[in-house]
PDB file of C-alpha atoms in Angstrom:
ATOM      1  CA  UNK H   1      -9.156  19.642   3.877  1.00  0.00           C
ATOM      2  CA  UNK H   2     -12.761  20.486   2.722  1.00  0.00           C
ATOM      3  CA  UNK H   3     -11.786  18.974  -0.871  1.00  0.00           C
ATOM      4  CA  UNK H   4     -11.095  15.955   1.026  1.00  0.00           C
ATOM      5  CA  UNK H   5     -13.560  15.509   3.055  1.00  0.00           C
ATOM      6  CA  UNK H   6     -15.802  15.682  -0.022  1.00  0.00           C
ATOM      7  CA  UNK H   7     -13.886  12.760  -1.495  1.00  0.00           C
ATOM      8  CA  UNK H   8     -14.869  10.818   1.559  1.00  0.00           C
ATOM      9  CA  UNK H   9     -18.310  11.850   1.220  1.00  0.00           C
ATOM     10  CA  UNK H  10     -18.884   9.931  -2.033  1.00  0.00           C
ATOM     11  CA  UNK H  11     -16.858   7.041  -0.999  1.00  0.00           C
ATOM     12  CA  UNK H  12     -19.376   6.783   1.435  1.00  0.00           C
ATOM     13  CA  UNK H  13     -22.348   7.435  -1.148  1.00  0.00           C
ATOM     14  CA  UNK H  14     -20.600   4.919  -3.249  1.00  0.00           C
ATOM     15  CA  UNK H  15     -21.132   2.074  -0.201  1.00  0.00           C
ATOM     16  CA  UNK H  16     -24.223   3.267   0.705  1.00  0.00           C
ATOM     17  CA  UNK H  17     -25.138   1.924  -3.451  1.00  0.00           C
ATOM     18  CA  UNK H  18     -23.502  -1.004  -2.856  1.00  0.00           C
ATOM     19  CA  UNK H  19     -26.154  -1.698   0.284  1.00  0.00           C
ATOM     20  CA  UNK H  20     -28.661  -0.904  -1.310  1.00  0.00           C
ATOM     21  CA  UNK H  21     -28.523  -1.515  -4.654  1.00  0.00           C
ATOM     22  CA  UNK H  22     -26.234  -4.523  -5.146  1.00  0.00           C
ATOM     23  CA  UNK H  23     -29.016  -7.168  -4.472  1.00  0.00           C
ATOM     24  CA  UNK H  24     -30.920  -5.493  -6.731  1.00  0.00           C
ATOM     25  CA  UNK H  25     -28.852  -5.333  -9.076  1.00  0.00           C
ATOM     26  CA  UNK H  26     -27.306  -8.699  -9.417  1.00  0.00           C
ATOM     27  CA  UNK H  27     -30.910 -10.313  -9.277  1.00  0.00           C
ATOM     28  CA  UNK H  28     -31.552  -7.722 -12.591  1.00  0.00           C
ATOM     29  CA  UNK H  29     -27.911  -9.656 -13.721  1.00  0.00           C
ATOM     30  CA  UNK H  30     -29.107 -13.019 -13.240  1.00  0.00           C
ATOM     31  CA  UNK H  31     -32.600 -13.123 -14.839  1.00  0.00           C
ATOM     32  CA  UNK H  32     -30.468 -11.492 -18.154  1.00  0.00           C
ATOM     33  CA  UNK H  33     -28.403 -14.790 -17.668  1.00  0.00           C
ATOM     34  CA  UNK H  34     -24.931 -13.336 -16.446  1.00  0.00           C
ATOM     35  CA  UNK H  35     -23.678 -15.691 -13.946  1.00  0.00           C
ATOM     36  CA  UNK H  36     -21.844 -12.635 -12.254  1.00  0.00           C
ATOM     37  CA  UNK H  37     -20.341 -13.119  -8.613  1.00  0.00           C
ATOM     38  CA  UNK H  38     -22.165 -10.391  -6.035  1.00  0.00           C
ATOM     39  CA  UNK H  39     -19.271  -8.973  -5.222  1.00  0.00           C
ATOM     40  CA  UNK H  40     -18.225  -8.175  -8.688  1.00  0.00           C
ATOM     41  CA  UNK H  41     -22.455  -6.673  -9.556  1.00  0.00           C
ATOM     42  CA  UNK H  42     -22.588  -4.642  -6.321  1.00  0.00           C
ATOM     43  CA  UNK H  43     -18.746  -3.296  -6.397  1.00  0.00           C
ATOM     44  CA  UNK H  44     -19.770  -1.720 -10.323  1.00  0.00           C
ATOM     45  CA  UNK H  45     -22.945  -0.838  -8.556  1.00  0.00           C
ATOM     46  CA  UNK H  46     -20.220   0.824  -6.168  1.00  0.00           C
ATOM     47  CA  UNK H  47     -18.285   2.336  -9.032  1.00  0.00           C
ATOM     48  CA  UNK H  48     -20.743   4.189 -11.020  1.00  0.00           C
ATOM     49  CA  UNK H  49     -22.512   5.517  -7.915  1.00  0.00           C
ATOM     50  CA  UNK H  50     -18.776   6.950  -7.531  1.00  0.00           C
ATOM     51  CA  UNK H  51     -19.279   8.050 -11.077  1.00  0.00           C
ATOM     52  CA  UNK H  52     -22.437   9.725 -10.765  1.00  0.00           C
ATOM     53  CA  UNK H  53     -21.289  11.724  -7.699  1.00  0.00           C
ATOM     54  CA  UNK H  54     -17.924  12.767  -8.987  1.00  0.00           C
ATOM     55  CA  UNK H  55     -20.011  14.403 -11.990  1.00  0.00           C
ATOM     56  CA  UNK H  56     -21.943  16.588  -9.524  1.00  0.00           C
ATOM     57  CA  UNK H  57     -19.257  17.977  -7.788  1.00  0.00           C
ATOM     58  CA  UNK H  58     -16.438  18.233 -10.111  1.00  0.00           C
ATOM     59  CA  UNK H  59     -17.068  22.205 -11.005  1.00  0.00           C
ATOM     60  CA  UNK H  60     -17.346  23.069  -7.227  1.00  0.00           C
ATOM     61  CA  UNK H  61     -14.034  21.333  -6.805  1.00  0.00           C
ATOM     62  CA  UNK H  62     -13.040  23.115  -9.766  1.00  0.00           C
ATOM     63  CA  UNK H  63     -11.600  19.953 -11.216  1.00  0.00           C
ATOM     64  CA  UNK H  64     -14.078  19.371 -14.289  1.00  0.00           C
ATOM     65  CA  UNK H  65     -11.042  20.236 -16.772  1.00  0.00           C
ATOM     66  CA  UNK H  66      -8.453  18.048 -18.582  1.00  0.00           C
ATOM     67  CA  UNK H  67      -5.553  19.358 -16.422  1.00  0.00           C
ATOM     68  CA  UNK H  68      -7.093  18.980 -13.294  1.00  0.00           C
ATOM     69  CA  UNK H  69      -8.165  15.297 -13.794  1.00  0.00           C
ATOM     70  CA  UNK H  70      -4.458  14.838 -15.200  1.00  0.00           C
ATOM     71  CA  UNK H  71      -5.167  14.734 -18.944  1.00  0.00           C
ATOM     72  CA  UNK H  72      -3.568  17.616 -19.808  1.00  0.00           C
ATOM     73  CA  UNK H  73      -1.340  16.082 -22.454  1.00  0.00           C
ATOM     74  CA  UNK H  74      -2.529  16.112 -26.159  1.00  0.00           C
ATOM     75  CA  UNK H  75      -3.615  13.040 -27.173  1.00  0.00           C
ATOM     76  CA  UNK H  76      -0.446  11.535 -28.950  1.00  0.00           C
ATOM     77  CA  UNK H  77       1.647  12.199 -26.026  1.00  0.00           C
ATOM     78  CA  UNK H  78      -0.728  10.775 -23.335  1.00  0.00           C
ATOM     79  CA  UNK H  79      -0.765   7.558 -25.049  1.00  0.00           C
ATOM     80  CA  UNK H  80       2.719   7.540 -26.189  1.00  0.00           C
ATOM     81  CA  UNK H  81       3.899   7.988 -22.510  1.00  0.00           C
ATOM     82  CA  UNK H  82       1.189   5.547 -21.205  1.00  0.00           C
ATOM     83  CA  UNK H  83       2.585   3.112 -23.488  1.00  0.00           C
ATOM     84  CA  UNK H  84       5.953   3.326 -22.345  1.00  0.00           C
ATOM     85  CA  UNK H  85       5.034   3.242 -18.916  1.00  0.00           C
ATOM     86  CA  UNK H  86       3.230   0.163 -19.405  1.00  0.00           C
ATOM     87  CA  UNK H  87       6.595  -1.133 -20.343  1.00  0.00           C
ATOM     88  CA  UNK H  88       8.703   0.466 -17.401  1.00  0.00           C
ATOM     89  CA  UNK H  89       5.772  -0.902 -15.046  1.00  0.00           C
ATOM     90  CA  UNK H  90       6.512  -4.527 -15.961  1.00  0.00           C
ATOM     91  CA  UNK H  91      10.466  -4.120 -16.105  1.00  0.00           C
ATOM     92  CA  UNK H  92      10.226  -3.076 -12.864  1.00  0.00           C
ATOM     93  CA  UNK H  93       7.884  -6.021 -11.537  1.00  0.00           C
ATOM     94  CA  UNK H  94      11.031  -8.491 -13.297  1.00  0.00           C
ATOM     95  CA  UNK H  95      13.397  -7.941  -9.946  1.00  0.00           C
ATOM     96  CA  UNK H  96       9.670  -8.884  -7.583  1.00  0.00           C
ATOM     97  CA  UNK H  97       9.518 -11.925  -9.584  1.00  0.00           C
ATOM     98  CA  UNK H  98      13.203 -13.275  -9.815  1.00  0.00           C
ATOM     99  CA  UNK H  99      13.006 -12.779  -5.764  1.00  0.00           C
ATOM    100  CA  UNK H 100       9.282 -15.090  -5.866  1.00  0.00           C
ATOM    101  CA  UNK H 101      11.600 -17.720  -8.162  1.00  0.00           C
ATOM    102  CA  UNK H 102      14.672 -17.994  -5.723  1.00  0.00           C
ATOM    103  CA  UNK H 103      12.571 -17.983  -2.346  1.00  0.00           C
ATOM    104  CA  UNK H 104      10.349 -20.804  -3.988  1.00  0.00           C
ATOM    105  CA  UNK H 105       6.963 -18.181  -3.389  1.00  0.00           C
ATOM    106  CA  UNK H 106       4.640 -19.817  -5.728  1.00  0.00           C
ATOM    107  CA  UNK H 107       5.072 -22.877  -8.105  1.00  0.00           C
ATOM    108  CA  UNK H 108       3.416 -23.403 -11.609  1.00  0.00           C
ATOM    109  CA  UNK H 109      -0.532 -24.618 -11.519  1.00  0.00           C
ATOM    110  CA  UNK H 110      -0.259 -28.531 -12.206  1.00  0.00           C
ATOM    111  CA  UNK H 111      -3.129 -28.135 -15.187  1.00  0.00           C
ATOM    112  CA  UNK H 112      -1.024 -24.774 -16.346  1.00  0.00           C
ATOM    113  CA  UNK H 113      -0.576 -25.905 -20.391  1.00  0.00           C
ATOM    114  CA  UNK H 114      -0.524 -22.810 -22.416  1.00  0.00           C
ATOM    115  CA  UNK H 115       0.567 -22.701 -26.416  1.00  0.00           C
ATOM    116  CA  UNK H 116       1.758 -19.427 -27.970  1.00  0.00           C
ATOM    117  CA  UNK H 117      -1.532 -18.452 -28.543  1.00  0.00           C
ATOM    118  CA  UNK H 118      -2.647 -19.215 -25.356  1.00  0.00           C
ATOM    119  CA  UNK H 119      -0.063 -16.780 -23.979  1.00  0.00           C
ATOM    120  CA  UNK H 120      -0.980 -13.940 -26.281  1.00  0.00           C
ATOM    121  CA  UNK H 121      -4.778 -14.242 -25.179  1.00  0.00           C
ATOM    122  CA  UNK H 122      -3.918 -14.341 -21.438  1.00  0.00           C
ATOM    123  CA  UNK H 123      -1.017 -11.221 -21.771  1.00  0.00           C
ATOM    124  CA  UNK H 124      -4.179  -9.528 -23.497  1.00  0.00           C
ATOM    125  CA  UNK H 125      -6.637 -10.472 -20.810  1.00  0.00           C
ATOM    126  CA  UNK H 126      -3.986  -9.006 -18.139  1.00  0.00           C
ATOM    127  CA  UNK H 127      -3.327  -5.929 -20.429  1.00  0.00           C
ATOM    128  CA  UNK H 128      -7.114  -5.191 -20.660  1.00  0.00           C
ATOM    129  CA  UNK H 129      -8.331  -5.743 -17.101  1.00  0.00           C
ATOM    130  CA  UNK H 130      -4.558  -3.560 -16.174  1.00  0.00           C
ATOM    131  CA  UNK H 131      -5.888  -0.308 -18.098  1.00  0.00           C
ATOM    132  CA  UNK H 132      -9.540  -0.600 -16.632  1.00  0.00           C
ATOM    133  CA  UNK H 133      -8.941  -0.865 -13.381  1.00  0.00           C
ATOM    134  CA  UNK H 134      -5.800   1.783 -13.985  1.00  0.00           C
ATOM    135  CA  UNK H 135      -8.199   4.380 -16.143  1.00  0.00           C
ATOM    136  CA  UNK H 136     -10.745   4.378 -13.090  1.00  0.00           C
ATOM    137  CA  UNK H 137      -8.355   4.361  -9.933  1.00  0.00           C
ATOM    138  CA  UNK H 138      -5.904   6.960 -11.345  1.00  0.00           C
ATOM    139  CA  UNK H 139      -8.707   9.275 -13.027  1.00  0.00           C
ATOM    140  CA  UNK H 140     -10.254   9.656  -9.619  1.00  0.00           C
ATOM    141  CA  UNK H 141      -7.383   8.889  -6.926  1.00  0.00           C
ATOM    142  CA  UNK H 142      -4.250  10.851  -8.674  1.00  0.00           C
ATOM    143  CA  UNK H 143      -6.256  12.772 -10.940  1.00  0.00           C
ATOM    144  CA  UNK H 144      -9.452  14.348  -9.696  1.00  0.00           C
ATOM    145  CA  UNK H 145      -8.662  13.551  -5.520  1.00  0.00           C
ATOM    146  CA  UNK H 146      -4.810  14.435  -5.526  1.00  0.00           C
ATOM    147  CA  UNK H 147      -5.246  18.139  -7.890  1.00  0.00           C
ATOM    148  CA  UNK H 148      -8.400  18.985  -5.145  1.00  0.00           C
ATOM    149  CA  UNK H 149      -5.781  18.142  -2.192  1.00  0.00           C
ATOM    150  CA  UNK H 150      -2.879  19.568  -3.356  1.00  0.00           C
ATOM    151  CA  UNK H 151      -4.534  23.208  -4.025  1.00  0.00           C
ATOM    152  CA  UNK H 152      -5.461  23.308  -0.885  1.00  0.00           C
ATOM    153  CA  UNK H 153      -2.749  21.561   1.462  1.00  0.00           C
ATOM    154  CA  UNK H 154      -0.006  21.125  -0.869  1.00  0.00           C
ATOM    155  CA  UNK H 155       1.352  17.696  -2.470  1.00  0.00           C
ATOM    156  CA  UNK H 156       2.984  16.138   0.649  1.00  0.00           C
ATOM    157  CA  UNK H 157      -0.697  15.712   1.821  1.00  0.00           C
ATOM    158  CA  UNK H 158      -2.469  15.353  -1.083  1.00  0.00           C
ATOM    159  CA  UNK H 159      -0.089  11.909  -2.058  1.00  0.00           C
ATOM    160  CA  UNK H 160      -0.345  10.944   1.791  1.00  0.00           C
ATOM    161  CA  UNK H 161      -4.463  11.222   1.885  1.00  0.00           C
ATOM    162  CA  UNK H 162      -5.146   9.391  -1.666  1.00  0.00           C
ATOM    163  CA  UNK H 163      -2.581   6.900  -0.979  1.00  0.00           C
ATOM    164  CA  UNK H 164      -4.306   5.850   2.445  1.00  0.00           C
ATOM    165  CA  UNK H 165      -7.553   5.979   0.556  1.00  0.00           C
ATOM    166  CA  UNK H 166      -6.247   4.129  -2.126  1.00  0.00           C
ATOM    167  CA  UNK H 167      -5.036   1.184  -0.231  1.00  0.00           C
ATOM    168  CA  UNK H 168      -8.126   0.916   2.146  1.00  0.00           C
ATOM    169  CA  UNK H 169     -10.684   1.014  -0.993  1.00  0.00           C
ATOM    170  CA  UNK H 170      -9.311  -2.592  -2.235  1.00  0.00           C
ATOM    171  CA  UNK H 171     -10.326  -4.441   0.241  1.00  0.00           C
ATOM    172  CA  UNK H 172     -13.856  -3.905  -0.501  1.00  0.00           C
ATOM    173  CA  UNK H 173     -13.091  -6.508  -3.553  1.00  0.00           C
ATOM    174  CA  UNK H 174     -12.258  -9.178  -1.083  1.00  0.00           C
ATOM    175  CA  UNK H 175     -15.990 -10.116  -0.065  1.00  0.00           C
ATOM    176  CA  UNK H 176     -17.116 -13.584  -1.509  1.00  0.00           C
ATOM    177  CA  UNK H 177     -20.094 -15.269  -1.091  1.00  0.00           C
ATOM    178  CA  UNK H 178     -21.670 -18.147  -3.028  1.00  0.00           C
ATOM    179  CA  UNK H 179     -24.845 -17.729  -5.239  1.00  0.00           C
ATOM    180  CA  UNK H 180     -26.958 -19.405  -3.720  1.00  0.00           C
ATOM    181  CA  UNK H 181     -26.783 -17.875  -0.019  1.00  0.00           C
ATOM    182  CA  UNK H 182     -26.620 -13.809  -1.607  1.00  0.00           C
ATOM    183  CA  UNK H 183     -29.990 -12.220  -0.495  1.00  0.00           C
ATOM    184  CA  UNK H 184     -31.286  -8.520   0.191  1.00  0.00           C
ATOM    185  CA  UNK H 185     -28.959  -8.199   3.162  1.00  0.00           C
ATOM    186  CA  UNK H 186     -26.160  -9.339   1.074  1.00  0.00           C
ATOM    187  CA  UNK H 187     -24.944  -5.477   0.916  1.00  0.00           C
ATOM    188  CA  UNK H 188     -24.654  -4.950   3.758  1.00  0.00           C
ATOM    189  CA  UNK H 189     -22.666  -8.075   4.694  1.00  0.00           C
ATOM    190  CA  UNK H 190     -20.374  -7.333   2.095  1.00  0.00           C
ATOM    191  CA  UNK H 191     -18.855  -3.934   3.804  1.00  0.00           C
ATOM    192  CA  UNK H 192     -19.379  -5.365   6.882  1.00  0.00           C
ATOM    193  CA  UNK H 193     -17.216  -8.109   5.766  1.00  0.00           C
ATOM    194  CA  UNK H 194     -14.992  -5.619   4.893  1.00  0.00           C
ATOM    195  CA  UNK H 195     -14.741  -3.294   7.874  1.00  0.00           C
ATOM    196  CA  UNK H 196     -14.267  -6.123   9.778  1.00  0.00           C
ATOM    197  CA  UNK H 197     -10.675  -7.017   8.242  1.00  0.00           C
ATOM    198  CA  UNK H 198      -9.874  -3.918   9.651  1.00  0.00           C
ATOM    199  CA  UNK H 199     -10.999  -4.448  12.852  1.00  0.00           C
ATOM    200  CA  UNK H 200      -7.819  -6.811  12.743  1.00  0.00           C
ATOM    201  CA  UNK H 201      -5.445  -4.591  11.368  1.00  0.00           C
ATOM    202  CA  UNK H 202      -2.469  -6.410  12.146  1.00  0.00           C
ATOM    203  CA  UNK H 203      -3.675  -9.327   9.872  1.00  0.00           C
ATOM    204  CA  UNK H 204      -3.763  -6.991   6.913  1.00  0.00           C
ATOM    205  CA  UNK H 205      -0.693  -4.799   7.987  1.00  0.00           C
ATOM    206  CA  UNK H 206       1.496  -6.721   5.087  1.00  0.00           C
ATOM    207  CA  UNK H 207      -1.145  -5.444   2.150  1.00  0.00           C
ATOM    208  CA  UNK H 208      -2.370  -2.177   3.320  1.00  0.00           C
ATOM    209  CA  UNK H 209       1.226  -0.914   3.583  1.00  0.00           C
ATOM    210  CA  UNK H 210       2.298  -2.306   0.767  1.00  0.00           C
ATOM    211  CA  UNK H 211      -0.422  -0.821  -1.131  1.00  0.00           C
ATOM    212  CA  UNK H 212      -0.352   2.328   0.077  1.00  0.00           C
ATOM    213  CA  UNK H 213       4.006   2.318  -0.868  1.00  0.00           C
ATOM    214  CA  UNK H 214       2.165   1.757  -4.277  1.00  0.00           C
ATOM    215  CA  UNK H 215      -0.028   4.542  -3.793  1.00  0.00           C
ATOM    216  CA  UNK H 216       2.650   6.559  -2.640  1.00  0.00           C
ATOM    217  CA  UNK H 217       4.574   5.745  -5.616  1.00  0.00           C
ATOM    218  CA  UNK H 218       1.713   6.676  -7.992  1.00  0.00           C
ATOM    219  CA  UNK H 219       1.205  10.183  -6.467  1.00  0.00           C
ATOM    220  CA  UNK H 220       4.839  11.051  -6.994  1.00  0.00           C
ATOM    221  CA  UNK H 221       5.240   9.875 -10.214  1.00  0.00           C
ATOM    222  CA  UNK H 222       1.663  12.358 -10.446  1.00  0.00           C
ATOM    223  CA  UNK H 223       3.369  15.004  -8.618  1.00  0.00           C
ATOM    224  CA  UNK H 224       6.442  14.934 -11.061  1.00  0.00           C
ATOM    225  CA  UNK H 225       5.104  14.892 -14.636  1.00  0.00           C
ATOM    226  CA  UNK H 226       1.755  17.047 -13.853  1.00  0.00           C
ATOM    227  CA  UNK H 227      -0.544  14.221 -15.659  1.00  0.00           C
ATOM    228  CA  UNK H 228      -1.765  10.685 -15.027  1.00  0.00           C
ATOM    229  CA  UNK H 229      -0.289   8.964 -18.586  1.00  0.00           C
ATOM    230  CA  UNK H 230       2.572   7.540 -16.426  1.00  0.00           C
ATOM    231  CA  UNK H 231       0.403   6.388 -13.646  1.00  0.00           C
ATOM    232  CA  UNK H 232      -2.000   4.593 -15.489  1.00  0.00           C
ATOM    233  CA  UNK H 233       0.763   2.818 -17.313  1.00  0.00           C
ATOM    234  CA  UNK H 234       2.353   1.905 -14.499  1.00  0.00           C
ATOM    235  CA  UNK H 235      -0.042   0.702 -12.503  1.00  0.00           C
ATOM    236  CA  UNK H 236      -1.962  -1.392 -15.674  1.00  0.00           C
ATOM    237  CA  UNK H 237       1.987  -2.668 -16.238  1.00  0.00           C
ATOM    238  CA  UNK H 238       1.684  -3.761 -12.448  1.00  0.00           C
ATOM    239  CA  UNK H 239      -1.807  -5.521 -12.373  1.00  0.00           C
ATOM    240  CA  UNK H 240      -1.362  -6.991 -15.536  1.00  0.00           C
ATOM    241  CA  UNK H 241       1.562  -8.955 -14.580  1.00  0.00           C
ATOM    242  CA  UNK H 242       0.097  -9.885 -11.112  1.00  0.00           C
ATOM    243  CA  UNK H 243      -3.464 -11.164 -13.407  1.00  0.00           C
ATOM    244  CA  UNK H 244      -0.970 -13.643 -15.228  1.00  0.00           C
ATOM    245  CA  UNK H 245       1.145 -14.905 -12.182  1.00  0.00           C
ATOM    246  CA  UNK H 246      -1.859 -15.037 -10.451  1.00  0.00           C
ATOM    247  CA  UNK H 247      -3.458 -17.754 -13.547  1.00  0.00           C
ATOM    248  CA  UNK H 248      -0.334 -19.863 -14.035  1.00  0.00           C
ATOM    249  CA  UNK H 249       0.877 -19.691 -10.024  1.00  0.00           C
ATOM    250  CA  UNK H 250      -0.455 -20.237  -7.176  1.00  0.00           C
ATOM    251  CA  UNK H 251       1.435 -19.892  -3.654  1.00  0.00           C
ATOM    252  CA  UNK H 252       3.610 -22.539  -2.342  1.00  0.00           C
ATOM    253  CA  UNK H 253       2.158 -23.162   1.566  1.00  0.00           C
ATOM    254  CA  UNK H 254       5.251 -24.938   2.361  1.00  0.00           C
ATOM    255  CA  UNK H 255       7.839 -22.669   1.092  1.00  0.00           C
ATOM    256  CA  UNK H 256      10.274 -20.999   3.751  1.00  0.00           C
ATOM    257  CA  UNK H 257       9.270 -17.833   2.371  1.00  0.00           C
ATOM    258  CA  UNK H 258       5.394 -18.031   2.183  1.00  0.00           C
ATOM    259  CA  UNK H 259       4.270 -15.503   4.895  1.00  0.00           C
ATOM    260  CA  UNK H 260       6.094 -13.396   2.822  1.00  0.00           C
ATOM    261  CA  UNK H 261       2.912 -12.874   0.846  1.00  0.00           C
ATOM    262  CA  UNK H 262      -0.494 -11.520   2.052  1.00  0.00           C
ATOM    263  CA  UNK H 263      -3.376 -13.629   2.378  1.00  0.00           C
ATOM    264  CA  UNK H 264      -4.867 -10.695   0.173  1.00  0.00           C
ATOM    265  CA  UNK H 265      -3.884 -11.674  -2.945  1.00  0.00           C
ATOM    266  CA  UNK H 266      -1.192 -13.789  -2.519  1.00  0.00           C
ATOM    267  CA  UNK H 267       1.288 -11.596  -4.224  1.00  0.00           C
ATOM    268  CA  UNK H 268       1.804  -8.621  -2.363  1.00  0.00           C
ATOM    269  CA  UNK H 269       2.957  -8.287   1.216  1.00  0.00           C
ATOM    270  CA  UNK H 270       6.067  -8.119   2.987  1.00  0.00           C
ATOM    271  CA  UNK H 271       8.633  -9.024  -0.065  1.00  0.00           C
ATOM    272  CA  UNK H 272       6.957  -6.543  -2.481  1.00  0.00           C
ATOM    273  CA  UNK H 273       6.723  -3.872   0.232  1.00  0.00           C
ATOM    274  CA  UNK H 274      10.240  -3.864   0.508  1.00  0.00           C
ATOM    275  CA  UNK H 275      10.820  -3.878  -2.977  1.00  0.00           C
ATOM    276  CA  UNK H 276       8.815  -0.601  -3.154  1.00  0.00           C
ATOM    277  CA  UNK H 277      11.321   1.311  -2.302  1.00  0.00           C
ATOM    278  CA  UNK H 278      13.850   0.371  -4.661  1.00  0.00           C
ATOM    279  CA  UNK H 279      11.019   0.947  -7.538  1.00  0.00           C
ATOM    280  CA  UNK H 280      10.423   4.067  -5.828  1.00  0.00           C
ATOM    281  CA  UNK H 281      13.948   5.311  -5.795  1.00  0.00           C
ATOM    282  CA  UNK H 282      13.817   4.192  -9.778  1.00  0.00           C
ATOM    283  CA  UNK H 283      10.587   6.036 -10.583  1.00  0.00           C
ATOM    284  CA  UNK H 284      12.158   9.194  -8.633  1.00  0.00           C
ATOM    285  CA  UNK H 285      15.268   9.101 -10.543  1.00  0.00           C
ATOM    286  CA  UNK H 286      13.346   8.283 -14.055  1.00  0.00           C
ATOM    287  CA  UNK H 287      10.810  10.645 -13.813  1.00  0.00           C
ATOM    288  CA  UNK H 288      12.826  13.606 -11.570  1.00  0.00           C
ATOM    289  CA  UNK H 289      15.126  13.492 -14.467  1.00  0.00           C
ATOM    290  CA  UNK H 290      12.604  14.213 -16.749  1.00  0.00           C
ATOM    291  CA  UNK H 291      10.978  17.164 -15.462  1.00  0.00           C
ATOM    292  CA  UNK H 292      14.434  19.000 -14.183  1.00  0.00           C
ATOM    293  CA  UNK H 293      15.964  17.800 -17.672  1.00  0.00           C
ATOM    294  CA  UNK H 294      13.034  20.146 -19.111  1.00  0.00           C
ATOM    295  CA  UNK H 295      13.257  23.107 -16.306  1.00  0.00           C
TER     296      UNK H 295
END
C-alpha cells in the first residue's frame, strides 16, 4: 500500500496549492484580463501542482515508462483504439439518454436554437474538453496510480483504490463563488466547501457511487487491454456527450423522475448508476473478448 499512500500524498500537496496559491493566482489571471471563475484558476493551480509532484516521484514508483503510465501501444494503435472508443463511449451513453427522454429527465433550453454549424462547433467543444479532462484523469488515475497499486496488491485493489479516489476528487470542481467576494482565504473555503459535502454523505450517495461504477468501469477496461487508449476514449466519449446535454438541457424539477439525477451535475445519479452495470457487463464482454481472442 506504500505506492498508494504516496498517491494520497500529492493529492494532498495538490490541495495544499490550491490554498495557497489559487488567490494568487487568479489575481495574476485577472490583471492579464481573463475573466476566469476561482474555482476553475485554483483547481489548474491544483492540477499542475499534481503535475509537478508526479514528476518527482515517478522513477521511485518505477512508473516513469510508457507501459507503466499505459502508453505502451505504438502510436498508430493508441490513437486508432482511442478513436474507436470514443465511438463505443457515446453508443453506450444512447440507452442513458433514451431512458432521460421517456422519464421526461430534462427538457430542451427555451433559447436552445442551434444551425448545423452550430452543432458541429458545440460536438467539437464537447470532444475537446472530453479528451482533456480524459488525457489527465486516466494518465494519472488508470495509468500511473492503478500500475503502482496493482504491483504491489494486485488489480482487485488497485481498480477499488483509484476508483474511490477517482470519484471523491470531482467534487473539488463543485466550489463556486462570485468574483467579487473571492479573497486570500478563498482557498481555503474552496476545500472546505468541499469536505463539507462529505460531511453529508448521504446527500451525495447518488454521484459518488455512480462515479466510482465509472471508475470501476475504467480500471477494468485498464486491467483488460494493458493500456489507457480505451479509457481515455471512453471516458472523453462519456463527458463529451454529458458537455452537450448539459448546453441544450437542463433538468425538468417537476418530472416524476427528477431525483433520479444528482444535484451534482444533474446528469448522473441513481438512473445512470444503474445503467452502469449493463455498460459494464458490455465493456467486459467487448474488451474480455479481445484479449482472450488474442491469448
Amino acid at each position: 500500500m506504500r505506492s498508494f499512500a504516496v498517491f494520497l500524498g500529492l493529492i494532498a500537496f495538490a490541495l495544499v496549492a490550491i490554498a495557497a496559491l489559487g488567490y494568487p493566482a487568479w489575481l495574476l489571471s485577472q490583471s492579464l484580463g481573463l475573466d476566469f471563475r476561482f474555482a476553475r484558476v485554483a483547481s489548474r493551480i491544483g492540477t499542475l501542482a499534481l503535475l509537478v509532484g508526479f514528476v518527482l516521484v515517478a522513477r521511485r514508483l518505477k512508473v516513469a515508462d510508457r507501459a507503466s503510465l499505459g502508453y505502451g501501444l505504438p502510436a498508430g494503435r493508441f490513437v486508432a483504439e482511442t478513436a474507436r472508443a470514443i465511438v463505443l463511449g457515446v453508443l453506450l451513453m444512447l440507452p442513458v439518454l433514451i431512458t432521460m427522454v421517456l422519464l421526461g429527465m430534462r427538457e430542451l433550453r427555451a433559447d436552445f436554437a442551434l444551425d448545423a454549424i452550430g452543432w458541429l462547433k458545440l460536438v467539437g467543444m464537447g470532444l475537446v474538453t472530453g479528451l482533456a479532462v480524459a488525457l489527465i484523469e486516466e494518465t494519472f488515475l488508470r495509468g500511473a496510480m492503478q500500475t503502482a497499486i496493482t504491483r504491489e496488491s494486485g488489480a482487485p485493489m488497485a481498480i477499488a483504490l483509484t476508483s474511490l479516489v477517482y470519484a471523491a476528487t470531482h467534487f473539488f470542481s463543485r466550489f463556486r463563488i462570485e468574483a467579487a467576494d473571492v479573497n486570500a482565504g478563498s482557498g481555503l473555503d474552496m476545500l472546505a466547501a468541499t469536505l463539507n459535502s462529505f460531511a453529508h454523505p448521504l446527500e451525495i450517495a447518488d454521484a459518488f457511487l455512480c462515479l466510482t461504477a465509472v471508475g470501476v468501469m475504467l480500471g477494468v477496461v485498464r486491467s483488460l487491454t494493458g493500456n489507457i487508449a480505451a479509457c481515455i476514449g471512453l471516458h472523453a466519449g462519456w463527458v463529451a456527450v454529458i458537455f452537450v446535454v448539459r448546453k441544450t438541457s437542463e433538468r425538468d424539477p417537476a418530472g416524476p423522475a427528477y431525483w433520479l439525477m444528482s444535484d451534482y451535475d444533474g446528469f448522473i445519479g441513481w438512473m445512470v448508476l444503474a445503467w452502469t452495470f449493463v455498460i459494464g457487463w458490455a465493456l467486459w464482454w467487448w474488451y474480455g473478448k479481445r484479449k482472450w481472442g488474442h491469448s
